[in-house]
JSON list of C-alpha atoms in Angstrom, two decimals:
[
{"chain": "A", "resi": 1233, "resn": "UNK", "atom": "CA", "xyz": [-21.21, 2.99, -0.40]},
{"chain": "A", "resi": 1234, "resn": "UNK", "atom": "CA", "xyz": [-18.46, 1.96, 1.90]},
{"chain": "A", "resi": 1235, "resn": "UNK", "atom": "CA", "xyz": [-18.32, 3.50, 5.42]},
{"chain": "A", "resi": 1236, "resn": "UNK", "atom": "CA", "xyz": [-15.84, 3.05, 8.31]},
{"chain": "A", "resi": 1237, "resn": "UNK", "atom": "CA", "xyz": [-16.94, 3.72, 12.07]},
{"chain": "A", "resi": 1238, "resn": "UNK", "atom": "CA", "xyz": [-15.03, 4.44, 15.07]},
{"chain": "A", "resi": 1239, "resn": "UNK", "atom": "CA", "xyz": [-17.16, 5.26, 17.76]},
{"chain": "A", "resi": 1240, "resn": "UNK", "atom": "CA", "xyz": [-14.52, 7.07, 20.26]},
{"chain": "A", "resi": 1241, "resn": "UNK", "atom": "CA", "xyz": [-13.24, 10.22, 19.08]},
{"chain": "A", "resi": 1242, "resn": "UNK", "atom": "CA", "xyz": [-10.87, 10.69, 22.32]},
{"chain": "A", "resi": 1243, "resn": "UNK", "atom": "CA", "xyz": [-9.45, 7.98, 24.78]},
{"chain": "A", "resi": 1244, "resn": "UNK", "atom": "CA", "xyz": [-7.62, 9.03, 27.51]},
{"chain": "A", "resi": 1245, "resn": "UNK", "atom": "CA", "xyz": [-5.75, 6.43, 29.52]},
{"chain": "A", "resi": 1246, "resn": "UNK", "atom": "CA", "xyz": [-3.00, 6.02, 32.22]},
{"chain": "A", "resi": 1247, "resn": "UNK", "atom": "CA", "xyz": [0.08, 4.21, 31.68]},
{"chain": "A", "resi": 1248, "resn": "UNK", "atom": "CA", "xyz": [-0.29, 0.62, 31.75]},
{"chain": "A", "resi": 1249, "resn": "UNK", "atom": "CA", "xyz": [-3.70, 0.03, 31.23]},
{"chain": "A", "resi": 1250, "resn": "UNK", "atom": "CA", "xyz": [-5.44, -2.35, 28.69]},
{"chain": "A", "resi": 1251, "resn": "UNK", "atom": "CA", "xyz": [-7.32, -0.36, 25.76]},
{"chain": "A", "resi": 1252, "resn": "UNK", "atom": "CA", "xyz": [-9.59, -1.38, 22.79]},
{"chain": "A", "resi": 1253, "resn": "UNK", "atom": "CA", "xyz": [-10.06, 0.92, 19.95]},
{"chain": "A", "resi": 1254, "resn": "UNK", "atom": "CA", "xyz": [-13.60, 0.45, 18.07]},
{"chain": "A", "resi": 1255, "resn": "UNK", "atom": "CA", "xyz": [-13.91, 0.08, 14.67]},
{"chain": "A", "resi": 1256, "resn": "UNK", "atom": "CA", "xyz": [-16.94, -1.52, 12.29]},
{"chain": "A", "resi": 1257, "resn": "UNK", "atom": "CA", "xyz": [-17.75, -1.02, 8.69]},
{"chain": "A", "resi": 1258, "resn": "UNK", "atom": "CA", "xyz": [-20.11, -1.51, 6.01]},
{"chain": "A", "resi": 1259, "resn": "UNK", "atom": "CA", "xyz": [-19.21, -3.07, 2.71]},
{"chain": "A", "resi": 1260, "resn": "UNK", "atom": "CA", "xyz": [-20.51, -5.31, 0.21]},
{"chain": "A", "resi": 1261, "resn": "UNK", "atom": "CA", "xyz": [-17.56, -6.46, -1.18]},
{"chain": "A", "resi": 1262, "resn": "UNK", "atom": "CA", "xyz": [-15.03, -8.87, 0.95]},
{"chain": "A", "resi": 1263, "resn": "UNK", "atom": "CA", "xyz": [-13.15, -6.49, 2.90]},
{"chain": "A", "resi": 1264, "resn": "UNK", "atom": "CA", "xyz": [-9.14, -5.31, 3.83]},
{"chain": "A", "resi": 1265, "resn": "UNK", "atom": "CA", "xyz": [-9.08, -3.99, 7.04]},
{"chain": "A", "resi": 1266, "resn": "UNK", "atom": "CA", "xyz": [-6.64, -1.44, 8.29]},
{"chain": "A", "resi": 1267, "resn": "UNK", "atom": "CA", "xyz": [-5.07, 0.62, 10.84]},
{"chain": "A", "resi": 1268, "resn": "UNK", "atom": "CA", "xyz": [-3.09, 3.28, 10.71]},
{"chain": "A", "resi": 1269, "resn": "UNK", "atom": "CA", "xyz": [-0.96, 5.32, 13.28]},
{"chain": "A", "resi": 1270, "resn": "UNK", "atom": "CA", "xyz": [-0.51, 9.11, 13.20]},
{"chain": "A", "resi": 1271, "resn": "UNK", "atom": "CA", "xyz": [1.85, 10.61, 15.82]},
{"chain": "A", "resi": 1272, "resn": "UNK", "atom": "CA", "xyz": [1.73, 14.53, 15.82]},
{"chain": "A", "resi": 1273, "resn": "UNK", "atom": "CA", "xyz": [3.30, 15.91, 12.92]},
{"chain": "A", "resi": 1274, "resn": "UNK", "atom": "CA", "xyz": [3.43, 12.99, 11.21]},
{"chain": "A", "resi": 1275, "resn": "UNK", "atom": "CA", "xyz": [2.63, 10.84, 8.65]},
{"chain": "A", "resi": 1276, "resn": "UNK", "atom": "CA", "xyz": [-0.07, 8.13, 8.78]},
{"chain": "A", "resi": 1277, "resn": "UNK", "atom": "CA", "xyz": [1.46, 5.04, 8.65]},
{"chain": "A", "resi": 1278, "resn": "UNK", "atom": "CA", "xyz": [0.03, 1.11, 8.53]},
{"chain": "A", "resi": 1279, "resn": "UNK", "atom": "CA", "xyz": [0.24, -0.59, 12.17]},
{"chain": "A", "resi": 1280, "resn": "UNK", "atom": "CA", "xyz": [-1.43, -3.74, 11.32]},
{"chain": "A", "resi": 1281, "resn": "UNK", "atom": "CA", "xyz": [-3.63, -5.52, 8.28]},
{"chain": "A", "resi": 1282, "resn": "UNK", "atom": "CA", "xyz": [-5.87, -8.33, 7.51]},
{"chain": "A", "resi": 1283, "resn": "UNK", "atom": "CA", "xyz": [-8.74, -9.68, 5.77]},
{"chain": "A", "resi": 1284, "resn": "UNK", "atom": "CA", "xyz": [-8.38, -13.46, 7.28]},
{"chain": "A", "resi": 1285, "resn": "UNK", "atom": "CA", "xyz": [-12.20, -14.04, 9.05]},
{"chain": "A", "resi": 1286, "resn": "UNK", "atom": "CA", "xyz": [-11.08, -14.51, 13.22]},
{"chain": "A", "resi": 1287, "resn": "UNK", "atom": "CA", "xyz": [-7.59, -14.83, 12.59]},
{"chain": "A", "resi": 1288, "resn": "UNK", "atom": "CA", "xyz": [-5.69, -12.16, 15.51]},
{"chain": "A", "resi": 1289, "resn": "UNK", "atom": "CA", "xyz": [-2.86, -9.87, 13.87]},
{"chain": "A", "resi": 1290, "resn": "UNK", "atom": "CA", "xyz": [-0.45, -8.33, 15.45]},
{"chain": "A", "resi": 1291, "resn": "UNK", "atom": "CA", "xyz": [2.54, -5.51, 15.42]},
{"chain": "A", "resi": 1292, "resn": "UNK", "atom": "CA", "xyz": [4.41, -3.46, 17.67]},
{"chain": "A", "resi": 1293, "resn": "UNK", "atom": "CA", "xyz": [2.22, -4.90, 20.86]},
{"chain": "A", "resi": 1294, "resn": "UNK", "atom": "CA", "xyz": [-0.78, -4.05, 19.14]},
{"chain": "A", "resi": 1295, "resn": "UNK", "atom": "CA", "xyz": [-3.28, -6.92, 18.01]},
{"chain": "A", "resi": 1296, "resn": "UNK", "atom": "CA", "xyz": [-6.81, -6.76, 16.28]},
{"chain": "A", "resi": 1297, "resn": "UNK", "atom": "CA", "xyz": [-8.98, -8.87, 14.80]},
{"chain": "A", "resi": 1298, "resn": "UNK", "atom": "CA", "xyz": [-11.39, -9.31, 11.76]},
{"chain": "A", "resi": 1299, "resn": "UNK", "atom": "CA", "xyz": [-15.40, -10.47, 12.37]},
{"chain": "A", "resi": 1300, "resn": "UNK", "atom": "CA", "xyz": [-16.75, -10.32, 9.47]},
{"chain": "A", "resi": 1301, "resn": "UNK", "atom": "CA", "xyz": [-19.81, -11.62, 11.76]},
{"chain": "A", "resi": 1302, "resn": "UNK", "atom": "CA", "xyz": [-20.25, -8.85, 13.03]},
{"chain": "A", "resi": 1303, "resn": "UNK", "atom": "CA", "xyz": [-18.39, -6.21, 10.45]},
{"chain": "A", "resi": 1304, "resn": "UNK", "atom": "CA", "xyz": [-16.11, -5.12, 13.19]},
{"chain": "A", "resi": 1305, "resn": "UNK", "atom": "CA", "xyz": [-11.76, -4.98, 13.52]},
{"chain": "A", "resi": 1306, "resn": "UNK", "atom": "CA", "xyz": [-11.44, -3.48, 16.74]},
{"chain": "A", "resi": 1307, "resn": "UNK", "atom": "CA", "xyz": [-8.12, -2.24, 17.78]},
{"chain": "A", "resi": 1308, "resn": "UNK", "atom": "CA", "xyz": [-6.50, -3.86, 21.39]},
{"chain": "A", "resi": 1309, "resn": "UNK", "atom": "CA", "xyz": [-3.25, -3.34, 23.36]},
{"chain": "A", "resi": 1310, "resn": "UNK", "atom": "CA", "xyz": [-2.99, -5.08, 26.86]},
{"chain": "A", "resi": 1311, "resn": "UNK", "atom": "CA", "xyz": [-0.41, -2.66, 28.29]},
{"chain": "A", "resi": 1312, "resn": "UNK", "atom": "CA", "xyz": [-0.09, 1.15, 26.24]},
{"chain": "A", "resi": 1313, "resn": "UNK", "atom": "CA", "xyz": [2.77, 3.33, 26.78]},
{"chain": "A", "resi": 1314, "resn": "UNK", "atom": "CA", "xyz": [3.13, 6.90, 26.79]},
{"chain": "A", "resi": 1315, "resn": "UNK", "atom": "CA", "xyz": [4.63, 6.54, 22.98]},
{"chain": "A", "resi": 1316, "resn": "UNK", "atom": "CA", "xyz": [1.13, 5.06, 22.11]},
{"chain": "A", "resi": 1317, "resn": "UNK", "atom": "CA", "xyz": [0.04, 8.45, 22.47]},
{"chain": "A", "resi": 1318, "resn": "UNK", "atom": "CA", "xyz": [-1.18, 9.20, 18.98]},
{"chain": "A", "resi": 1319, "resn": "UNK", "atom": "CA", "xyz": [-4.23, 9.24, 16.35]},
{"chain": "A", "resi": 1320, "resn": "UNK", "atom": "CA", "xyz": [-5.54, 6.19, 14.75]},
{"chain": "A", "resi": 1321, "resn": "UNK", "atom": "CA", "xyz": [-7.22, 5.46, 11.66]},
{"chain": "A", "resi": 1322, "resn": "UNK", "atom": "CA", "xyz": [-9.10, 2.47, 11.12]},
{"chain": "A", "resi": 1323, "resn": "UNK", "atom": "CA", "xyz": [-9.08, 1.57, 7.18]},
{"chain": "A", "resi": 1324, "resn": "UNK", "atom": "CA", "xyz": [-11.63, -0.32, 4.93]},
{"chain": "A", "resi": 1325, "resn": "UNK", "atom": "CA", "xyz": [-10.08, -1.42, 0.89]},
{"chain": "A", "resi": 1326, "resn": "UNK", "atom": "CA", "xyz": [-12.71, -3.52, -0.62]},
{"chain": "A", "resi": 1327, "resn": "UNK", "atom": "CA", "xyz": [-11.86, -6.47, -3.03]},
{"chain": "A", "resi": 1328, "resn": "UNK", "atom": "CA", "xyz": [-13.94, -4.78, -5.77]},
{"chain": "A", "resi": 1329, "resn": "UNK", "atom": "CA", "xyz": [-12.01, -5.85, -9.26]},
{"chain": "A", "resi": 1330, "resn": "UNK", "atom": "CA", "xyz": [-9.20, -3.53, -8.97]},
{"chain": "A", "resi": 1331, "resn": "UNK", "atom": "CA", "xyz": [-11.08, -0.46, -7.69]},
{"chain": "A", "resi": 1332, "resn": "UNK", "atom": "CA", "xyz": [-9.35, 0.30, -4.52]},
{"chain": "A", "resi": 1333, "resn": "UNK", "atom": "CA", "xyz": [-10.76, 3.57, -3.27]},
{"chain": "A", "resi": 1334, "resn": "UNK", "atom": "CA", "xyz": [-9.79, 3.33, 0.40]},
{"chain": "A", "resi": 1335, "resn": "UNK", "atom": "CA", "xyz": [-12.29, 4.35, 3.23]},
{"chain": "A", "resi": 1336, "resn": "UNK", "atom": "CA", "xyz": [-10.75, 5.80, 6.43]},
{"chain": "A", "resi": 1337, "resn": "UNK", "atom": "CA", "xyz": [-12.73, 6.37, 9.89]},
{"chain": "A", "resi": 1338, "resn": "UNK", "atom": "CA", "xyz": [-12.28, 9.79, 11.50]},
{"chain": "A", "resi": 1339, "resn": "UNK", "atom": "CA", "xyz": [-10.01, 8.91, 13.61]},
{"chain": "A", "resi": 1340, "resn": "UNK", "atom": "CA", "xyz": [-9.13, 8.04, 17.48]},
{"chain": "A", "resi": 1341, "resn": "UNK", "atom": "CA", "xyz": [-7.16, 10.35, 19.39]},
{"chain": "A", "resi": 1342, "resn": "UNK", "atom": "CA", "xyz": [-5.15, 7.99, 22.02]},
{"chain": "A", "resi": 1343, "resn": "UNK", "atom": "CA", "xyz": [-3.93, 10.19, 25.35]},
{"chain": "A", "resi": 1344, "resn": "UNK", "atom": "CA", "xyz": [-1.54, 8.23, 27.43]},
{"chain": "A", "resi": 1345, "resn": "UNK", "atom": "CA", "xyz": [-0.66, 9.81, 30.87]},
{"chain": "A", "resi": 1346, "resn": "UNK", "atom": "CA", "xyz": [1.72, 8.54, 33.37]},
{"chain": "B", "resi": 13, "resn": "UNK", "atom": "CA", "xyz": [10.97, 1.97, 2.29]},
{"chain": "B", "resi": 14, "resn": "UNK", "atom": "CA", "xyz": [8.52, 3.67, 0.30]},
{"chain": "B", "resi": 15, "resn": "UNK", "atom": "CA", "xyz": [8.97, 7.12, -0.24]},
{"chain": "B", "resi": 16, "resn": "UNK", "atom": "CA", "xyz": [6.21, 9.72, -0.72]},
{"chain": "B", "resi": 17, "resn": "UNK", "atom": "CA", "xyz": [7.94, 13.36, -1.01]},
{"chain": "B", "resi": 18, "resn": "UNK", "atom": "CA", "xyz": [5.27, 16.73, -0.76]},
{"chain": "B", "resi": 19, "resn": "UNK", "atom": "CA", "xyz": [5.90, 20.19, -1.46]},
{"chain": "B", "resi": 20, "resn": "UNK", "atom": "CA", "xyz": [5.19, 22.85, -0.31]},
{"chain": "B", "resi": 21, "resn": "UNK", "atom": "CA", "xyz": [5.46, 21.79, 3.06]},
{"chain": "B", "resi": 22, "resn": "UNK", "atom": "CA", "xyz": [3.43, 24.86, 4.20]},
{"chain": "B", "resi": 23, "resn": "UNK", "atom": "CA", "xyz": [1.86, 27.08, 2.16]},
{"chain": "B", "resi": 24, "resn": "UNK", "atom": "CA", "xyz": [-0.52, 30.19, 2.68]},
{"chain": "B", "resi": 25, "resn": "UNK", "atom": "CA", "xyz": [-2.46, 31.68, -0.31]},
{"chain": "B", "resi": 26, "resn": "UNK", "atom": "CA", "xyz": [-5.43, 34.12, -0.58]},
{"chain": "B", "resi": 27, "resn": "UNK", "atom": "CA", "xyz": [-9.19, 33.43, -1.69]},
{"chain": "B", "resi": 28, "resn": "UNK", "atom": "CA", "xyz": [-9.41, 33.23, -5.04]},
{"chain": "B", "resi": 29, "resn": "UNK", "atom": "CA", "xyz": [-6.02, 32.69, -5.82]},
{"chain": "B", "resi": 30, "resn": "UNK", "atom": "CA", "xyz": [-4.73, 29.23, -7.46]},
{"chain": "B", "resi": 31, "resn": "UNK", "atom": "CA", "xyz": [-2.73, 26.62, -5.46]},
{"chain": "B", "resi": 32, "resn": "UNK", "atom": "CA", "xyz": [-0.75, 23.31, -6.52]},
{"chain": "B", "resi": 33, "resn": "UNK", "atom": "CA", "xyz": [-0.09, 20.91, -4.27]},
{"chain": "B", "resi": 34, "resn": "UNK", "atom": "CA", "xyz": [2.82, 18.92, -5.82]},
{"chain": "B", "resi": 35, "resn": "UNK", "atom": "CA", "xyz": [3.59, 15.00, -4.55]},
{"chain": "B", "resi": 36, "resn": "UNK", "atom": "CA", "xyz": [6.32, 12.64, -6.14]},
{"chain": "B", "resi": 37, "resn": "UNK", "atom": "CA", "xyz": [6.40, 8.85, -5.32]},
{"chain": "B", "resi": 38, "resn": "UNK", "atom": "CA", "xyz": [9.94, 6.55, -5.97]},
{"chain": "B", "resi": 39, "resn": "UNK", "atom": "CA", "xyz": [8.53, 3.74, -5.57]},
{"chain": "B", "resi": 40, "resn": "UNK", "atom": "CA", "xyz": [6.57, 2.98, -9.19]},
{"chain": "B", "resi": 41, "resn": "UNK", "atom": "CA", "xyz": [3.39, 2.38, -7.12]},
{"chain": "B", "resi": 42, "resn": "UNK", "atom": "CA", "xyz": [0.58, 2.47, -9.80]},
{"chain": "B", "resi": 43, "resn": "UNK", "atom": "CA", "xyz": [-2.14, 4.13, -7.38]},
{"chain": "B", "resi": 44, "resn": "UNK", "atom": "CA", "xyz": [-1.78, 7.81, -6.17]},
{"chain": "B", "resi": 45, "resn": "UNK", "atom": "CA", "xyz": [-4.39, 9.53, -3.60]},
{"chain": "B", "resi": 46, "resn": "UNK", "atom": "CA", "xyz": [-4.78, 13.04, -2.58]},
{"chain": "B", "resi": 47, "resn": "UNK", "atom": "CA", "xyz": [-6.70, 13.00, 1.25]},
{"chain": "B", "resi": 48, "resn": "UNK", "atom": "CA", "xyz": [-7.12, 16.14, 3.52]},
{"chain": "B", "resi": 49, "resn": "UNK", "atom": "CA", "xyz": [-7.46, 16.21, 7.56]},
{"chain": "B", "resi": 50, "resn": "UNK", "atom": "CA", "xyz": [-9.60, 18.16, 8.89]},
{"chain": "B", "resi": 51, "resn": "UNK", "atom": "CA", "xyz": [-10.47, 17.44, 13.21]},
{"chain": "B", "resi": 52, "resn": "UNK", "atom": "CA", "xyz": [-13.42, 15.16, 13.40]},
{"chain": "B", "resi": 53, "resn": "UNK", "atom": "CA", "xyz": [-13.67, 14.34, 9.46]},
{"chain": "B", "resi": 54, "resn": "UNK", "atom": "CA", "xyz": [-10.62, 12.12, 9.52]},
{"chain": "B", "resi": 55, "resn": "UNK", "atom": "CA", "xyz": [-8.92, 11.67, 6.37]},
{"chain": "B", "resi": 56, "resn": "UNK", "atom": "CA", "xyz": [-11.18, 12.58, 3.26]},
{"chain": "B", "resi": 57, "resn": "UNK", "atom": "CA", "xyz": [-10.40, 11.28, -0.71]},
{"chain": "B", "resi": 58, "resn": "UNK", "atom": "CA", "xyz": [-10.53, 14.29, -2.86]},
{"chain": "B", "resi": 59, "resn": "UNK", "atom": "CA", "xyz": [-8.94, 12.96, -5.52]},
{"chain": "B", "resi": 60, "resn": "UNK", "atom": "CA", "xyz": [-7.32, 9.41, -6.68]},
{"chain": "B", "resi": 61, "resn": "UNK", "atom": "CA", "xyz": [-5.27, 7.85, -9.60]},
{"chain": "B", "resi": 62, "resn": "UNK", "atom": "CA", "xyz": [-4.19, 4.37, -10.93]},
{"chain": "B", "resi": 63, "resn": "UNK", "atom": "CA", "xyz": [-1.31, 5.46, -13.32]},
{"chain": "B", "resi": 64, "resn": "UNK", "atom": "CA", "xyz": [-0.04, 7.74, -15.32]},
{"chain": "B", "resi": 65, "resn": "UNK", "atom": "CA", "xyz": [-3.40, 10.05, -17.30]},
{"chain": "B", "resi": 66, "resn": "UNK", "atom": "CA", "xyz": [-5.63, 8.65, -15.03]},
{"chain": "B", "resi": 67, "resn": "UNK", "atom": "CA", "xyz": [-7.56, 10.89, -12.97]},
{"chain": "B", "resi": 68, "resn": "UNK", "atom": "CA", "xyz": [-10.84, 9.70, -10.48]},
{"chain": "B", "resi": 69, "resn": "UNK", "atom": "CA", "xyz": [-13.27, 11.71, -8.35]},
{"chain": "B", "resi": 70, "resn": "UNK", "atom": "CA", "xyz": [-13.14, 11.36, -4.75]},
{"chain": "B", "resi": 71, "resn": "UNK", "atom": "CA", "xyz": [-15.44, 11.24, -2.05]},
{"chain": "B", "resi": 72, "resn": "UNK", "atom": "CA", "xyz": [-15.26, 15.35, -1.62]},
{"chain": "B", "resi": 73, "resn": "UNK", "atom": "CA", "xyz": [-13.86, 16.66, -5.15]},
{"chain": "B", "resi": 74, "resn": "UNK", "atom": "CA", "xyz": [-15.99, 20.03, -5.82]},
{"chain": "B", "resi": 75, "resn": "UNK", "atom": "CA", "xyz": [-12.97, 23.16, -5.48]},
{"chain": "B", "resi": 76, "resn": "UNK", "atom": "CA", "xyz": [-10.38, 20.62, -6.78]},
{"chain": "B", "resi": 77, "resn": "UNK", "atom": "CA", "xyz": [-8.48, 19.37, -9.87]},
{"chain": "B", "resi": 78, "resn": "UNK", "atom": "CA", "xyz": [-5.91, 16.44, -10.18]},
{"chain": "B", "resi": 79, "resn": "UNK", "atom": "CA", "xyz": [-3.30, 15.86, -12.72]},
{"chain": "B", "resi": 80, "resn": "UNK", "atom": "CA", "xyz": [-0.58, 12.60, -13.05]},
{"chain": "B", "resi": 81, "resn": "UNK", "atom": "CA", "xyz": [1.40, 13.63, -15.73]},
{"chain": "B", "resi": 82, "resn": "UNK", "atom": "CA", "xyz": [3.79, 10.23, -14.69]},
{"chain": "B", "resi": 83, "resn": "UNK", "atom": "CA", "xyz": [3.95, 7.64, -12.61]},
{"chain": "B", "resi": 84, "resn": "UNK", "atom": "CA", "xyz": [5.91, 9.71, -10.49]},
{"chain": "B", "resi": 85, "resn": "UNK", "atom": "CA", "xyz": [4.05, 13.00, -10.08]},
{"chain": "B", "resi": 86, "resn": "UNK", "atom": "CA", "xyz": [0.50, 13.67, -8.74]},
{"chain": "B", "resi": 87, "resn": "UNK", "atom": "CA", "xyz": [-0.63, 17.02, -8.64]},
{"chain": "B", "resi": 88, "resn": "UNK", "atom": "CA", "xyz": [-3.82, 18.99, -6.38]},
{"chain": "B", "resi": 89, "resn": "UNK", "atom": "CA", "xyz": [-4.97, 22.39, -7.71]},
{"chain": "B", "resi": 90, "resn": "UNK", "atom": "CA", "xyz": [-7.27, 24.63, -6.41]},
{"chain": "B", "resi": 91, "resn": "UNK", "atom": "CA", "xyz": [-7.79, 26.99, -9.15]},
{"chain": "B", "resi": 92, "resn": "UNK", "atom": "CA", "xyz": [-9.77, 29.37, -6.95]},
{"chain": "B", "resi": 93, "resn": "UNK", "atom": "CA", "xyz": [-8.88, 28.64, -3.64]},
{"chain": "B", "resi": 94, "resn": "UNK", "atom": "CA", "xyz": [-11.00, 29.51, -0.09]},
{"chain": "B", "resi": 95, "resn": "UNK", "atom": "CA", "xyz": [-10.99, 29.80, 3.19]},
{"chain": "B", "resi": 96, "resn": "UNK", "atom": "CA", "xyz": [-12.87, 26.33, 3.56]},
{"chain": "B", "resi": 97, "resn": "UNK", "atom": "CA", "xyz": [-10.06, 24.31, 1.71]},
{"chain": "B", "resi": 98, "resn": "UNK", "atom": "CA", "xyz": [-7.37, 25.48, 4.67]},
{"chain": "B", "resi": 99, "resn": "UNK", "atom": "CA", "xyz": [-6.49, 22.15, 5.85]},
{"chain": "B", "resi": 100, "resn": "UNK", "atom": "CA", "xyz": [-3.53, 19.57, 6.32]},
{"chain": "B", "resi": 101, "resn": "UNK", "atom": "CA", "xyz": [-3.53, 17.78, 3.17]},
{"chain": "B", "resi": 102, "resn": "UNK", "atom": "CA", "xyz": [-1.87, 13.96, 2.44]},
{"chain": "B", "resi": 103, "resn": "UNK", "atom": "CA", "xyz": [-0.33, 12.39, -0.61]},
{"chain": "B", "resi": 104, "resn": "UNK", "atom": "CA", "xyz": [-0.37, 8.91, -0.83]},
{"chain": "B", "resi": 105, "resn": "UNK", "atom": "CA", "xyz": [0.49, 5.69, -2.89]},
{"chain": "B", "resi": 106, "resn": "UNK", "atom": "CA", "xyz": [-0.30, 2.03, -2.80]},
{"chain": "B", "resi": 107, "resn": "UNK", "atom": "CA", "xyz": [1.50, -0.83, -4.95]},
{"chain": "B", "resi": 108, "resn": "UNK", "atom": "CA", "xyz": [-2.16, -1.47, -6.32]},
{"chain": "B", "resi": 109, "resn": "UNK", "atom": "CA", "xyz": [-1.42, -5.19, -7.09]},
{"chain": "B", "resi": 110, "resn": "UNK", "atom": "CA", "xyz": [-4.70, -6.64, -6.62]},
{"chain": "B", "resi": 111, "resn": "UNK", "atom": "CA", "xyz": [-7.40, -8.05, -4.34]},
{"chain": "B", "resi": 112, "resn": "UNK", "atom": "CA", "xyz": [-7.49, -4.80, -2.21]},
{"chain": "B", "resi": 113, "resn": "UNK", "atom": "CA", "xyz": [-4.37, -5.71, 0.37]},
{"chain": "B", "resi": 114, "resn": "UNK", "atom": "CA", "xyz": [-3.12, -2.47, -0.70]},
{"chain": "B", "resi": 115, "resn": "UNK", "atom": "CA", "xyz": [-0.74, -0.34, 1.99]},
{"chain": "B", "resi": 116, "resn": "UNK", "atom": "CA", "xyz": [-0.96, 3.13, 1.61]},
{"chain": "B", "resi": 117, "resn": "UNK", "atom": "CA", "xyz": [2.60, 5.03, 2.08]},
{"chain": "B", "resi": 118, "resn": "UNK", "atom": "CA", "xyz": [1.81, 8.60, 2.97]},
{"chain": "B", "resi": 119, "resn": "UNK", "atom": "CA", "xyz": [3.75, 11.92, 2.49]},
{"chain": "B", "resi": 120, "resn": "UNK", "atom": "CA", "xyz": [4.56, 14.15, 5.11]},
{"chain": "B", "resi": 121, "resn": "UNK", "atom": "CA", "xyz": [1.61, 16.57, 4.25]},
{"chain": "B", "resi": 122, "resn": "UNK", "atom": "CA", "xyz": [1.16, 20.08, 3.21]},
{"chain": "B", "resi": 123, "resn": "UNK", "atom": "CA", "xyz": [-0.42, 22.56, 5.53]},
{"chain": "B", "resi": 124, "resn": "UNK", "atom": "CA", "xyz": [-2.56, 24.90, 3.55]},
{"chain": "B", "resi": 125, "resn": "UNK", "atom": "CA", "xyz": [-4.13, 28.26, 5.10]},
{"chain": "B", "resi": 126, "resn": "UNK", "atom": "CA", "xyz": [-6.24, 30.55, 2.92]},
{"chain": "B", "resi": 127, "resn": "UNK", "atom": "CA", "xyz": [-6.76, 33.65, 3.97]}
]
């Protein structure tokens, strides 16, 4: 079946530095990549989208892009903030005929200090 | 915006007892999920729907029942809840128009404790 993976459970970063969130998957459909944003007590909500082979996206600062080479859509700031301090889901939704069925990673816990 | 609205926002129950999570979408989005969070599983599908009478297992569905009576309402029961199923849980929709690029809109979640 389909599987999301991000590798880091906790980052922990000072303000102002560059970070990369990981995040592969497995699918043998053509994938939708996600990511989502959770700040504490808070819904999940989308940060960014695609399913465009090496084309960057970007919102809000953020920016990833999708390898389908290499089954990967990692997650990249150049300069976080102490508002980036929150939990991200990376998201897989496979083009599968209408059967959506969303797979989520477990999540990365961002920790921005000053 | 698209507006996902949960109740009970918090909710405590004992083992054995029966819960129901209720969830109400505005936005006519065909496709309704019911996640929980638990720390280091991430968000879990339990239970998902693509209209109104439709009802589909998750990925972890054993304890649980679903029920979309409308397009608007999407129900989680635990008929005999335990102490395992306290967790935050999430409702969500997507527009569900095809080809997968479907955004997810969540609600504000329901914390659960069973005692």
């Amino acid at each position: 079946g389909d599987s999301v993976t991000q590798t880091e459970g906790l980052v922990t970063l000072t303000k102002g530095l560059p970070v990369m969130l990981n995040c592969t998957y497995q699918t043998t459909y053509s994938p939708f990549l996600f990511w989502y944003v959770q700040h504490l007590n808070e819904a999940p909500k989308l940060l960014l989208k695609s399913s465009t082979d090496n084309k960057r996206t970007e919102h809000q600062g953020f920016y990833a892009t999708l390898h389908k080479s290499s089954s990967s859509f990692h997650l990249q700031k150049s300069s976080v903030q102490l508002s980036d301090s929150a939990l991200y889901f990376c998201a897989l939704s496979p083009f599968s005929g209408g059967n959506y069925k969303p797979t989520f990673g477990k999540g990365t816990s961002l920790v921005v200090h000053p | 915006e698209a507006a996902v609205t949960q109740s009970p926002r918090n909710k405590v129950a004992v083992t054995g007892g029966k819960v129901t999570l209720s969830c109400n979408q505005t936005n006519n989005h065909n496709n309704m999920y019911w996640y929980r969070q638990d720390t280091g599983h991430g968000l879990r599908l339990i239970h998902y729907s693509y209209g109104a009478g439709s009802t589909e297992k998750g990925d972890i569905p054993d304890g649980y029942k679903a029920s979309r009576p409308s397009q608007e309402n999407f129900s989680l029961i635990l008929e005999l809840a335990t102490p395992s199923q306290t967790s935050v849980y999430f409702c969500a929709s997507g527009e569900g128009t095809g080809g997968g690029a479907e955004t997810l809109y969540f609600g504000s979640g329901t914390r659960l404790t069973v005692l």
